[in-house]
Structure formats: structure tokens, C-alpha cells
Amino acid sequence: MNELTRLCEQVNLNSRHTDTFFNVDAIQVAADYAVTLKKARWAEDKQQAIETAFITALTYLRLSNYLVDCADPMVWHLFTSGGLTHSVFEQILYRVFMRQPLSANNLSYEDLPRERLPLTQLGLDDYRGIARLRGYVDEALNSCCLRAPASDWETNNQKVEAAKQEAHRKLLDHLRFGFN
């Protein structure tokens, strides 16, 4: 818990020192929580650390009055697959928030423009907010995709597998007929 607290405070500090050309919005800070906590080895159980990183991001959004429905296991798949950066996870969270469809490939979220959302108060010089955030993480576990029914996971896994097979087929076609 002490290490988790330290990482939350580090993210809180980061959120005050980002690019001054635009306001920091909740999705940026949530992505920072997720990626920072996912990279850090603050828990011996790596799966627990990754789940807490994910749930902390969702909880932060909820406490900032951004209701992001993450019951879809595709969001978890994208979070745990390779190539996750702050900007990529921002795009994923933004698309979920805007109820837009998700692709199974993280590379499709690179450098996409997105509308700035209103400035968040939570996480900007708000240490009491960080304490609330830590307090709500366990509660949020019950409403995220990690508790989705097995059929949802099966459907998601089929979509991911289909996307992989399609990408493989396209690669073989390109190798056979050349890249145009």
C-alpha cells in the first residue's frame, strides 16, 4: 500500500507538469495511472499489480465524473497486450467513453487526434482525492470487465482471434502479391 500511495502521488505530480498548451483532462491522468502502475513492480503478484493499475484508472475516471463503461473484456485485452503507451491508452479510454467501437490492435490507436475533455479537479493538487481514489479501487473491481460473465470473455477472445487471423491473411497476401 505504501508503494501504491507513492506511485499515486507521483502521477498526481506528473499531472501538474504536463504540456501547458492544454488542460490536463481526466482521461490523460487515468492513462498515466494505468501505465505508471502497470510498469512499476509495486506488488509481488504481477497479475494483481496489473489488475490494480487497470482498476485505478477506471476508478479515477469515475471519481472525476467520467462514466467509462469498461465491462467489455476487449478493453482489458488492449490494456494487457503489447505497445501500451499513455497516448494509446488515452485513445482507448476516449473511444470507450464516446461509445465508439474498439479494434483488437493497439497500433490502430497511435497518434489519433481526440477532443480535449474538461479539466479535471481530481488529481491536480488534490491529495485528499488520491486518498479517496485508493479507497474506491476495491469497490470498482466489482463493476469492471474482470467480473464479466465467461460468455463475454469467450466472445471477446473470438474477436481477438479473428482479428489476428485477418492480419495474418493480409500479411500473406502482401507477401504473395507485393505491397501497394
C-alpha positions as MATLAB code, in Angstrom:
seq = 'MNELTRLCEQVNLNSRHTDTFFNVDAIQVAADYAVTLKKARWAEDKQQAIETAFITALTYLRLSNYLVDCADPMVWHLFTSGGLTHSVFEQILYRVFMRQPLSANNLSYEDLPRERLPLTQLGLDDYRGIARLRGYVDEALNSCCLRAPASDWETNNQKVEAAKQEAHRKLLDHLRFGFN';
ca = [
       0.000    0.000    0.000;
       2.876    2.397    0.744;
       4.341    1.792   -2.722;
       0.931    2.230   -4.347;
       0.496    5.506   -2.436;
       3.907    6.715   -3.624;
       3.059    5.899   -7.244;
      -0.309    7.666   -6.983;
       1.435   10.762   -5.637;
       3.975   10.583   -8.487;
       1.123   10.540  -11.028;
      -0.525   13.440   -9.204;
       2.731   15.388   -9.524;
       3.083   14.443  -13.215;
      -0.404   15.741  -13.947;
       0.660   19.215  -12.823;
       3.769   19.281  -15.007;
       2.391   18.262  -18.406;
       2.338   20.392  -21.530;
       0.941   23.833  -20.661;
      -0.658   24.338  -24.091;
      -3.770   22.491  -22.977;
      -5.515   21.486  -19.790;
      -4.943   18.075  -18.339;
      -8.157   16.101  -18.569;
      -9.254   13.058  -16.602;
      -8.514   10.615  -19.413;
      -4.875   11.768  -19.566;
      -4.420   11.340  -15.832;
      -6.215    7.961  -15.828;
      -3.907    6.736  -18.606;
      -0.930    7.956  -16.584;
      -2.164    6.000  -13.539;
      -2.655    2.855  -15.613;
       0.663    2.907  -17.445;
       2.744    4.060  -14.447;
       1.282    1.460  -12.100;
       1.459   -1.262  -14.763;
       5.191   -0.644  -15.328;
       6.135   -0.396  -11.647;
       6.787   -3.530   -9.650;
       4.990   -2.417   -6.532;
       3.349   -5.801   -5.844;
       4.943   -9.244   -5.840;
       1.965  -10.709   -7.687;
       2.319   -9.247  -11.188;
      -1.289  -10.074  -12.111;
      -2.517   -8.229   -9.022;
      -0.355   -5.228   -9.903;
      -1.731   -5.100  -13.472;
      -5.341   -5.524  -12.350;
      -4.936   -2.760   -9.770;
      -3.344   -0.483  -12.383;
      -6.338   -1.013  -14.666;
      -8.934   -0.595  -11.931;
      -7.217    2.519  -10.563;
      -7.577    4.180  -13.974;
     -11.281    3.276  -14.150;
     -11.860    4.445  -10.585;
     -10.096    7.731  -11.243;
     -12.408    8.356  -14.195;
     -15.473    7.513  -12.122;
     -14.426    9.836   -9.294;
     -13.863   12.553  -11.914;
     -17.485   12.046  -13.113;
     -16.377   10.359  -16.350;
     -18.518    7.242  -16.566;
     -16.493    4.867  -18.710;
     -18.198    1.515  -19.136;
     -15.366   -0.995  -19.097;
     -17.454   -4.146  -18.862;
     -16.090   -5.099  -22.298;
     -13.188   -7.567  -21.996;
     -11.690   -6.030  -25.171;
     -10.571   -3.067  -23.050;
      -8.693   -5.449  -20.736;
      -7.173   -7.245  -23.734;
      -5.894   -3.940  -25.145;
      -4.567   -2.928  -21.731;
      -2.601   -6.152  -21.263;
      -1.342   -6.531  -24.843;
       1.942   -5.050  -26.027;
       2.578   -1.500  -27.193;
       0.611    0.260  -24.464;
       1.687    3.879  -24.007;
      -0.030    6.828  -22.370;
      -1.299    8.149  -25.707;
      -2.563    4.732  -26.851;
      -4.442    4.096  -23.601;
      -5.864    7.630  -23.697;
      -7.289    6.827  -27.137;
      -8.750    3.534  -25.905;
     -10.389    5.173  -22.859;
     -11.657    8.045  -25.006;
     -13.220    5.674  -27.548;
     -14.932    3.723  -24.752;
     -16.148    6.994  -23.201;
     -17.534    8.130  -26.591;
     -19.123    4.671  -27.176;
     -17.022    4.092  -30.309;
     -16.084    0.576  -31.475;
     -12.702   -0.821  -30.470;
     -10.140   -2.537  -32.681;
      -8.202   -5.517  -31.299;
      -4.929   -3.909  -32.409;
      -3.189   -1.311  -30.195;
      -1.298    0.043  -33.212;
      -4.548    1.430  -34.628;
      -4.657    3.953  -31.754;
      -1.290    5.608  -32.434;
      -1.319    9.403  -32.844;
      -5.045    9.843  -33.384;
      -6.435   13.300  -32.601;
      -9.040   13.493  -29.866;
     -11.222   16.197  -28.437;
      -9.998   17.667  -25.157;
     -12.383   16.964  -22.311;
     -12.990   19.468  -19.494;
     -10.239   19.986  -16.923;
     -10.435   17.552  -14.036;
     -10.079   18.737  -10.458;
      -9.239   15.321   -9.043;
      -5.518   14.628   -9.263;
      -4.432   18.257   -9.572;
      -3.024   19.247   -6.188;
      -5.712   17.097   -4.615;
      -4.107   14.756   -2.119;
      -7.428   14.039   -0.427;
      -8.654   12.922   -3.856;
      -5.780   10.460   -4.037;
      -6.772    9.027   -0.670;
     -10.350    8.645   -1.951;
      -9.027    7.023   -5.102;
      -7.156    4.369   -3.123;
     -10.259    3.779   -1.022;
     -12.517    3.188   -4.051;
     -10.284    0.817   -6.037;
     -11.600   -2.374   -4.422;
     -15.192   -1.274   -4.903;
     -14.595   -0.594   -8.607;
     -13.294   -4.126   -9.164;
     -16.884   -5.369   -8.992;
     -18.081   -3.221  -11.900;
     -15.296   -3.725  -14.458;
     -14.710   -6.324  -17.145;
     -12.658   -8.516  -14.796;
     -16.028   -9.594  -13.382;
     -17.712  -10.041  -16.772;
     -19.509  -13.337  -17.475;
     -17.479  -16.095  -19.113;
     -19.524  -15.771  -22.322;
     -18.347  -12.148  -22.716;
     -14.719  -13.270  -22.426;
     -15.324  -16.058  -24.935;
     -16.882  -13.624  -27.421;
     -14.000  -11.218  -26.934;
     -11.395  -13.948  -27.403;
     -13.100  -14.990  -30.645;
     -12.981  -11.363  -31.894;
      -9.296  -11.075  -30.995;
      -8.507  -14.388  -32.685;
     -10.433  -13.338  -35.809;
      -8.532  -10.026  -35.923;
      -5.204  -11.889  -35.647;
      -6.160  -14.301  -38.419;
      -7.262  -11.412  -40.653;
      -3.953   -9.601  -40.064;
      -2.044  -12.818  -40.838;
      -4.062  -13.344  -44.031;
      -3.354   -9.762  -45.151;
       0.363  -10.207  -44.485;
       0.436  -13.406  -46.559;
      -1.455  -11.639  -49.374;
       1.036   -8.762  -49.285;
       3.964  -11.185  -49.369;
       2.390  -13.073  -52.262;
       1.265  -10.087  -54.350;
       3.537   -7.295  -53.083;
       2.827   -4.191  -51.070;
       0.862   -1.482  -52.875;
];
